Tab-separated table of C-alpha atoms and ligand atoms in Angstrom:
chain	number	residue	atom	x	y	z
A	1	MET	CA	27.379	-16.399	31.733
A	2	ASN	CA	29.011	-15.701	35.045
A	3	PRO	CA	27.110	-17.511	37.819
A	4	MET	CA	26.746	-14.336	40.088
A	5	ALA	CA	25.125	-12.540	37.023
A	6	VAL	CA	22.396	-15.211	37.077
A	7	ASN	CA	21.919	-14.604	40.962
A	8	ILE	CA	21.636	-10.996	40.517
A	9	GLN	CA	19.135	-11.229	37.777
A	10	SER	CA	16.906	-13.871	39.758
A	11	LEU	CA	17.060	-11.426	42.783
A	12	ALA	CA	15.796	-8.482	40.893
A	13	GLU	CA	13.139	-10.582	39.534
A	14	ALA	CA	12.044	-11.560	43.026
A	15	LEU	CA	11.706	-7.990	44.237
A	16	PRO	CA	8.401	-6.074	43.974
A	17	GLU	CA	7.416	-3.192	41.748
A	18	VAL	CA	8.492	0.004	43.394
A	19	LYS	CA	8.214	3.719	42.617
A	20	GLY	CA	11.707	4.316	43.504
A	21	ARG	CA	14.936	3.561	41.881
A	22	ILE	CA	16.153	-0.131	41.678
A	23	LYS	CA	19.789	-0.531	40.292
A	24	ARG	CA	21.629	-3.692	40.014
A	25	ASP	CA	25.176	-4.771	40.758
A	26	VAL	CA	26.312	-1.385	42.299
A	27	PRO	CA	29.922	-0.732	43.505
A	28	LEU	CA	29.620	0.046	47.083
A	29	SER	CA	33.077	1.524	46.809
A	30	LYS	CA	31.712	4.564	45.414
A	31	VAL	CA	29.395	5.291	48.112
A	32	THR	CA	31.606	4.767	51.243
A	33	TRP	CA	34.143	6.796	52.861
A	34	PHE	CA	36.907	4.184	52.644
A	35	GLN	CA	36.256	3.556	48.950
A	36	VAL	CA	36.885	0.007	49.096
A	37	GLY	CA	34.681	-3.108	48.907
A	38	GLY	CA	32.712	-5.162	46.277
A	39	PRO	CA	29.306	-4.414	44.858
A	40	ALA	CA	25.917	-4.624	46.121
A	41	ASP	CA	23.454	-7.140	43.970
A	42	VAL	CA	20.902	-4.530	44.275
A	43	LEU	CA	20.567	-0.923	45.333
A	44	PHE	CA	17.150	0.415	46.283
A	45	LYS	CA	16.366	4.146	46.388
A	46	PRO	CA	12.796	4.378	47.792
A	47	ALA	CA	10.537	7.345	46.594
A	48	ASP	CA	8.987	7.827	49.910
A	49	GLU	CA	8.026	6.078	53.204
A	50	THR	CA	5.014	4.183	51.456
A	51	ASP	CA	7.450	2.730	48.993
A	52	LEU	CA	9.996	1.714	51.523
A	53	ALA	CA	7.204	0.069	53.624
A	54	GLY	CA	5.591	-1.693	50.647
A	55	PHE	CA	9.006	-3.005	49.269
A	56	LEU	CA	9.904	-4.378	52.904
A	57	LYS	CA	6.414	-6.042	53.169
A	58	SER	CA	6.697	-7.624	49.960
A	59	THR	CA	10.218	-8.692	50.067
A	60	SER	CA	11.100	-12.234	51.192
A	61	GLU	CA	12.875	-11.954	54.428
A	62	ASP	CA	15.182	-14.608	52.877
A	63	ILE	CA	16.756	-11.668	50.985
A	64	PRO	CA	19.191	-9.626	53.199
A	65	VAL	CA	18.535	-6.223	53.374
A	66	PHE	CA	21.136	-3.462	54.538
A	67	VAL	CA	20.326	0.210	55.151
A	68	LEU	CA	23.128	2.534	54.107
A	69	GLY	CA	23.704	5.976	55.368
A	70	VAL	CA	26.645	7.888	53.816
A	71	GLY	CA	28.961	5.006	54.581
A	72	SER	CA	31.395	7.064	57.229
A	73	ASN	CA	31.360	4.253	59.447
A	74	LEU	CA	31.344	1.309	57.140
A	75	LEU	CA	33.876	-1.161	55.715
A	76	VAL	CA	32.387	-2.987	52.933
A	77	ARG	CA	34.476	-6.305	52.339
A	78	ASP	CA	35.951	-6.944	48.902
A	79	SER	CA	33.203	-9.409	47.991
A	80	GLY	CA	30.490	-6.928	48.287
A	81	PHE	CA	26.818	-7.639	49.599
A	82	ARG	CA	24.567	-10.384	48.325
A	83	GLY	CA	21.244	-8.777	48.713
A	84	VAL	CA	19.700	-5.261	48.650
A	85	VAL	CA	21.053	-2.145	49.986
A	86	ILE	CA	18.849	0.513	50.766
A	87	ARG	CA	19.639	4.104	50.606
A	88	LEU	CA	17.464	6.929	51.615
A	89	GLY	CA	17.337	9.888	49.245
A	90	ARG	CA	16.213	13.587	49.258
A	91	GLU	CA	12.649	12.601	50.119
A	92	PHE	CA	13.956	11.462	53.422
A	93	SER	CA	16.289	14.469	54.130
A	94	LYS	CA	13.814	17.377	55.099
A	95	ILE	CA	14.374	19.253	58.047
A	96	GLU	CA	11.733	21.425	59.651
A	97	GLN	CA	11.158	23.312	62.912
A	98	ILE	CA	7.739	21.854	64.477
A	99	GLY	CA	7.885	23.534	67.714
A	100	GLU	CA	9.805	26.358	69.705
A	101	ASN	CA	12.945	24.074	70.374
A	102	LEU	CA	11.823	21.082	68.334
A	103	LEU	CA	13.269	19.828	64.934
A	104	ARG	CA	11.776	17.236	62.639
A	105	VAL	CA	14.517	15.681	60.724
A	106	GLY	CA	14.669	12.924	57.867
A	107	ALA	CA	17.009	10.025	58.465
A	108	GLY	CA	18.764	10.879	55.249
A	109	ALA	CA	19.717	14.387	56.236
A	110	SER	CA	23.420	14.838	57.073
A	111	ASP	CA	24.600	15.743	60.670
A	112	LEU	CA	26.050	18.626	59.444
A	113	GLN	CA	22.828	20.010	57.755
A	114	VAL	CA	21.083	19.458	60.917
A	115	ALA	CA	23.781	21.395	62.888
A	116	ARG	CA	23.651	24.304	60.262
A	117	TYR	CA	19.761	24.507	60.359
A	118	ALA	CA	19.806	24.713	64.125
A	119	GLU	CA	22.348	27.454	63.897
A	120	GLU	CA	20.260	29.224	61.644
A	121	LYS	CA	17.322	29.051	63.925
A	122	GLY	CA	19.313	30.120	66.887
A	123	LEU	CA	18.836	26.538	68.519
A	124	THR	CA	21.987	25.295	70.491
A	125	GLU	CA	22.873	21.725	71.526
A	126	ALA	CA	23.318	20.163	68.051
A	127	GLU	CA	26.695	21.978	67.555
A	128	PHE	CA	28.459	18.567	68.152
A	129	LEU	CA	26.715	17.139	65.122
A	130	SER	CA	28.783	19.450	62.694
A	131	GLY	CA	31.694	17.262	63.509
A	132	ILE	CA	30.318	14.074	62.447
A	133	PRO	CA	30.259	13.233	58.811
A	134	GLY	CA	27.312	10.848	58.803
A	135	SER	CA	23.486	10.933	58.275
A	136	ILE	CA	20.963	11.088	60.854
A	137	GLY	CA	19.958	7.378	60.332
A	138	GLY	CA	23.379	6.490	61.063
A	139	ALA	CA	23.582	8.629	64.133
A	140	LEU	CA	20.697	7.144	65.422
A	141	ARG	CA	22.018	3.496	64.848
A	142	MET	CA	25.426	4.370	66.399
A	143	ASN	CA	24.362	6.808	68.965
A	144	ALA	CA	26.836	9.108	67.313
A	145	GLY	CA	28.538	11.550	69.654
A	146	ALA	CA	31.635	14.020	70.194
A	147	TYR	CA	32.857	16.555	72.685
A	148	GLY	CA	30.745	14.967	75.313
A	149	ASN	CA	27.428	15.060	73.330
A	150	GLU	CA	25.583	12.109	71.859
A	151	ILE	CA	22.549	11.754	69.738
A	152	SER	CA	20.662	10.358	72.802
A	153	ASP	CA	21.050	13.782	74.500
A	154	ILE	CA	18.731	15.382	71.855
A	155	LEU	CA	16.591	12.930	70.603
A	156	VAL	CA	12.659	12.935	71.563
A	157	SER	CA	11.335	10.209	69.366
A	158	ALA	CA	11.957	8.513	66.081
A	159	THR	CA	10.150	6.722	63.174
A	160	ALA	CA	11.277	3.312	61.935
A	161	TYR	CA	10.042	0.613	59.765
A	162	ASP	CA	10.708	-3.156	60.404
A	163	ARG	CA	11.634	-5.844	58.062
A	164	GLN	CA	7.673	-6.548	57.562
A	165	GLY	CA	7.262	-3.011	56.654
A	166	ILE	CA	5.494	-1.950	59.996
A	167	ARG	CA	6.034	1.672	60.914
A	168	HIS	CA	7.046	2.137	64.581
A	169	GLU	CA	7.082	5.498	66.584
A	170	VAL	CA	9.713	4.950	69.298
A	171	SER	CA	10.786	6.992	72.052
A	172	ALA	CA	14.508	7.920	73.005
A	173	GLU	CA	14.106	5.639	76.039
A	174	ASP	CA	12.895	2.748	73.773
A	175	PHE	CA	16.318	3.050	71.879
A	176	GLY	CA	18.227	1.580	74.753
A	177	PHE	CA	21.278	3.761	74.156
A	178	SER	CA	24.626	3.128	75.491
A	179	TYR	CA	28.148	4.154	74.230
A	180	ARG	CA	27.974	4.055	70.189
A	181	HIS	CA	25.011	1.484	70.451
A	182	CYS	CA	21.360	1.189	70.285
A	183	GLU	CA	19.359	-1.868	71.279
A	184	LEU	CA	16.496	-1.546	68.833
A	185	PRO	CA	16.375	-4.434	66.244
A	186	CYS	CA	19.165	-4.416	63.923
A	187	ASP	CA	17.001	-4.514	60.934
A	188	TRP	CA	14.897	-1.581	61.591
A	189	ILE	CA	15.195	1.344	59.234
A	190	PHE	CA	15.073	4.783	60.767
A	191	THR	CA	13.069	7.458	58.559
A	192	GLU	CA	12.882	10.515	60.707
A	193	ALA	CA	13.794	11.672	64.320
A	194	VAL	CA	12.530	14.541	66.298
A	195	PHE	CA	15.121	16.414	68.501
A	196	LYS	CA	14.739	18.901	71.237
A	197	LEU	CA	17.328	21.651	71.574
A	198	SER	CA	17.325	24.656	73.414
A	199	ALA	CA	17.365	28.586	72.562
A	200	GLY	CA	20.838	30.117	72.073
A	201	GLU	CA	22.766	32.791	70.729
A	202	VAL	CA	23.898	32.445	66.970
A	203	SER	CA	27.139	33.970	67.512
A	204	SER	CA	27.942	31.430	70.205
A	205	ILE	CA	26.690	28.403	68.174
A	206	SER	CA	28.794	29.622	65.424
A	207	ARG	CA	31.857	30.065	67.383
A	208	LYS	CA	31.542	26.526	68.846
A	209	MET	CA	30.876	25.059	65.563
A	210	ALA	CA	34.246	26.722	64.107
A	211	GLU	CA	36.002	25.443	67.042
A	212	ILE	CA	34.787	21.863	66.457
A	213	ALA	CA	35.747	22.193	62.837
A	214	LYS	CA	39.303	23.382	63.696
A	215	SER	CA	39.632	20.813	66.408
A	216	ARG	CA	38.821	18.038	63.798
A	217	GLU	CA	41.209	19.229	61.226
A	218	ASP	CA	44.029	19.296	63.882
A	219	SER	CA	43.432	15.930	65.282
A	220	GLN	CA	41.702	13.584	62.681
A	221	PRO	CA	42.606	12.559	58.976
A	222	VAL	CA	39.372	14.278	57.966
A	223	ARG	CA	40.479	14.464	54.565
A	224	SER	CA	41.525	10.848	53.936
A	225	ARG	CA	39.750	7.882	52.728
A	226	THR	CA	38.738	6.645	56.232
A	227	GLY	CA	36.135	5.034	58.400
A	228	GLY	CA	36.026	7.280	61.841
A	229	SER	CA	37.089	5.529	65.145
A	230	THR	CA	37.882	1.800	64.365
A	231	PHE	CA	37.325	0.518	67.803
A	232	ALA	CA	35.171	1.905	70.560
A	233	ASN	CA	37.071	3.040	73.720
A	234	PRO	CA	36.928	0.103	76.379
A	235	PRO	CA	35.415	1.182	79.766
A	236	GLY	CA	37.899	3.725	81.442
A	237	LYS	CA	40.465	3.454	78.481
A	238	LYS	CA	41.207	5.015	75.071
A	239	ALA	CA	41.509	2.633	72.240
A	240	TRP	CA	43.993	5.031	70.428
A	241	GLU	CA	46.383	4.928	73.771
A	242	LEU	CA	46.182	1.087	73.637
A	243	ILE	CA	46.999	0.899	69.810
A	244	ASP	CA	49.836	3.541	70.276
A	245	ALA	CA	51.283	1.577	73.320
A	246	VAL	CA	51.710	-1.525	71.284
A	247	GLY	CA	53.572	0.320	68.342
A	248	ALA	CA	50.747	0.019	65.890
A	249	ARG	CA	50.749	3.675	65.077
A	250	GLY	CA	51.508	3.864	61.340
A	251	LEU	CA	51.368	0.146	60.853
A	252	SER	CA	50.475	-0.824	57.232
A	253	LYS	CA	49.561	-3.534	54.886
A	254	GLY	CA	49.522	-2.816	51.113
A	255	ALA	CA	47.990	0.513	50.869
A	256	ALA	CA	46.035	0.005	54.244
A	257	GLN	CA	47.548	1.950	57.226
A	258	ILE	CA	46.867	2.784	60.607
A	259	SER	CA	46.688	6.785	60.662
A	260	GLU	CA	49.848	8.459	62.077
A	261	LYS	CA	47.655	11.350	62.887
A	262	HIS	CA	45.302	9.601	64.900
A	263	CYS	CA	45.898	5.789	65.579
A	264	ASN	CA	42.423	4.669	66.046
A	265	PHE	CA	41.632	5.680	62.410
A	266	LEU	CA	42.236	3.457	59.563
A	267	ILE	CA	43.613	5.016	56.048
A	268	ASN	CA	43.117	3.627	52.412
A	269	ASN	CA	46.005	5.525	51.116
A	270	GLY	CA	44.825	4.716	47.513
A	271	GLY	CA	44.134	1.081	46.069
A	272	ALA	CA	43.975	-0.760	49.385
A	273	THR	CA	41.693	-3.807	49.679
A	274	ALA	CA	38.888	-4.320	52.444
A	275	ALA	CA	40.968	-7.389	53.541
A	276	ASP	CA	44.290	-5.277	53.911
A	277	ILE	CA	42.386	-2.493	55.975
A	278	GLU	CA	40.709	-5.093	58.081
A	279	SER	CA	43.844	-7.346	58.580
A	280	VAL	CA	45.880	-4.329	59.711
A	281	ALA	CA	43.204	-3.358	62.156
A	282	GLU	CA	43.017	-6.930	63.383
A	283	GLU	CA	46.669	-7.035	64.032
A	284	ALA	CA	46.444	-3.987	66.242
A	285	ARG	CA	43.683	-5.595	67.997
A	286	ARG	CA	45.603	-8.788	68.326
A	287	ARG	CA	48.479	-6.768	69.924
A	288	VAL	CA	46.378	-4.996	72.395
A	289	PHE	CA	44.859	-8.085	73.677
A	290	LYS	CA	48.074	-9.762	74.027
A	291	GLU	CA	49.705	-6.934	75.874
A	292	PHE	CA	46.761	-5.870	77.842
A	293	ASP	CA	44.086	-8.422	77.901
A	294	THR	CA	41.665	-6.115	76.436
A	295	LEU	CA	39.469	-7.129	73.620
A	296	LEU	CA	38.730	-4.126	71.497
A	297	ARG	CA	35.407	-4.003	70.026
A	298	TRP	CA	35.053	-2.844	66.341
A	299	GLU	CA	33.127	0.424	66.142
A	300	ILE	CA	33.208	0.408	62.425
A	301	VAL	CA	30.334	-1.747	61.030
A	302	ARG	CA	31.912	-4.284	58.584
A	303	LEU	CA	29.406	-5.836	55.699
A	304	GLY	CA	29.890	-8.752	53.430
A	305	GLU	CA	31.198	-12.179	53.416
A	306	LYS	CA	33.759	-13.248	55.793
A	307	GLU	CA	36.397	-15.451	54.253
A	308	THR	CA	34.434	-18.552	55.759
A	309	GLY	CA	31.728	-17.643	53.266
A	310	ALA	CA	29.322	-16.522	56.002
A	311	MET	CA	27.515	-13.231	55.335
A	312	ILE	CA	27.738	-10.831	58.210
A	313	ASN	CA	26.340	-7.656	59.350
A	314	GLU	CA	28.539	-6.221	62.050
A	315	LYS	CA	25.417	-5.175	63.927
A	316	GLU	CA	24.815	-8.719	64.667
A	317	ASP	CA	28.646	-9.860	65.271
A	318	ARG	CA	29.921	-7.290	67.599
A	319	SER	CA	33.012	-9.222	68.257
B	401	LIG	C1	36.537	11.325	59.758
B	401	LIG	C2	35.548	10.875	60.578
B	401	LIG	C3	35.254	11.396	61.620
B	401	LIG	C4	34.228	10.613	62.600
B	401	LIG	N1	34.051	11.253	63.939
B	401	LIG	C5	33.044	10.489	64.462
B	401	LIG	C6	32.670	11.148	65.737
B	401	LIG	O1	33.173	12.127	66.073
B	401	LIG	N2	31.758	10.463	66.646
B	401	LIG	C7	30.883	9.466	66.028
B	401	LIG	O2	30.030	8.952	66.748
B	401	LIG	N3	31.098	9.024	64.812
B	401	LIG	C8	32.074	9.595	64.205
B	401	LIG	N4	32.641	8.970	62.877
B	401	LIG	C9	31.792	7.688	62.448
B	401	LIG	C10	30.410	7.913	61.568
B	401	LIG	O3	30.281	9.349	60.949
B	401	LIG	C11	29.197	8.006	62.556
B	401	LIG	O4	29.139	6.473	62.998
B	401	LIG	C12	27.989	8.253	61.697
B	401	LIG	O5	26.879	8.417	62.731
B	401	LIG	C13	27.589	6.983	60.690
B	401	LIG	O6	26.784	7.562	59.960
B	401	LIG	P1	26.492	7.125	58.390
B	401	LIG	O7	25.295	7.832	57.828
B	401	LIG	O8	27.795	7.437	57.581
B	401	LIG	O9	26.253	5.470	58.604
B	401	LIG	P2	26.888	4.259	57.623
B	401	LIG	O10	28.430	4.345	57.925
B	401	LIG	O11	26.323	4.397	56.219
B	401	LIG	O12	26.147	3.270	58.481
B	401	LIG	C14	26.531	3.043	59.884
B	401	LIG	C15	25.409	2.057	60.568
B	401	LIG	O13	24.500	2.899	60.438
B	401	LIG	C16	23.266	2.077	60.036
B	401	LIG	N5	22.354	3.091	59.323
B	401	LIG	C17	22.474	3.967	58.584
B	401	LIG	N6	21.481	4.712	58.160
B	401	LIG	C18	20.397	4.074	58.928
B	401	LIG	C19	19.122	4.364	58.947
B	401	LIG	N7	18.344	5.115	58.090
B	401	LIG	N8	18.447	3.455	59.821
B	401	LIG	C20	18.856	2.363	60.425
B	401	LIG	N9	20.166	2.152	60.342
B	401	LIG	C21	21.024	3.088	59.648
B	401	LIG	C22	23.988	1.107	58.967
B	401	LIG	O14	23.151	0.121	58.662
B	401	LIG	C23	25.079	0.759	59.596
B	401	LIG	O15	24.680	-0.410	60.604
B	401	LIG	C24	33.700	9.703	61.960
B	401	LIG	C25	33.482	9.062	60.686
B	401	LIG	C26	34.715	9.680	60.015
B	401	LIG	C27	34.938	9.220	58.511
């Protein structure tokens, strides 16, 4: 029997009884936009918040846990993830209006669903979400934004669970938001958010969303296996301009390529490995550093084992 199978077996045995679903040895390439990377030892879909809290409380903190949104900002390394990946399902995807301009939204809902719901209710300021292909949980963690708006602009408060299963109600101020980043502990799992929007005209909201969709199609490889912006823009600069200036547009390794259409996007042209994708980006990063003395910061979260064998979760290693 292979030793990894034994480990997965003993990991699964160390986990508590749950109401939701637990699956072993789940290929993460099937649930991330890049469609690369190895398996998670265990995938857990909690039935509800109580199930999630109970699981976190009863699971040894020695067992690594990672919460996945819809994998649109995630590069899973080829060796996969030795631990438990948590995915929030339908129970966590509810959207409801709770006041004149207030929405309560489950962290598993997609950004697009929230934008469409707001449109339907004649609420403006959530249009930017229609162009971001992630979940609300991922948007909170990443302070997702586009076209001059960020999640921090509309957030009132959120609910999160820590690694001990303790529930926290946090205000937008508690997040310590900055560009594509929040300061809350990296192992907190968001389950819900409250957004404050403003009354608007449905026709103008719809027009804005259509403009966003068109602009995305024109400027980004939205139909490719990609991961969104690879690197955060350094202060006062555009990452894509730096990458372009060092001649890395279109650079490839195996089936991994820096997009010709938007050179801060990486593409899996089919059959790429995570290692190829990461290394083609690292080459661009190396050139930019050499030429401009600017070290680009990875915006895409990388998950899994480095070649040295150390487990990393990019939220902790922001180099
Ligand atoms: C074509 C394309 C275009 C994009 N355009 C934009 C853009 O304009 N603006 C922008 O900001 N981003 C953009 N992105 C990146 C991405 O969509 C966002 O970062 C998004 O918010 C990630 O959400 P996700 O659910 O996919 O998170 P994932 O990729 O699954 O995870 C990203 C991080 O969020 C954490 N996370 C996920 N869910 C939770 C949760 N419930 N609680 C706590 N942490 C959680 C994960 O642990 C991980 O650290 C784009 C991506 C693509 C592929």
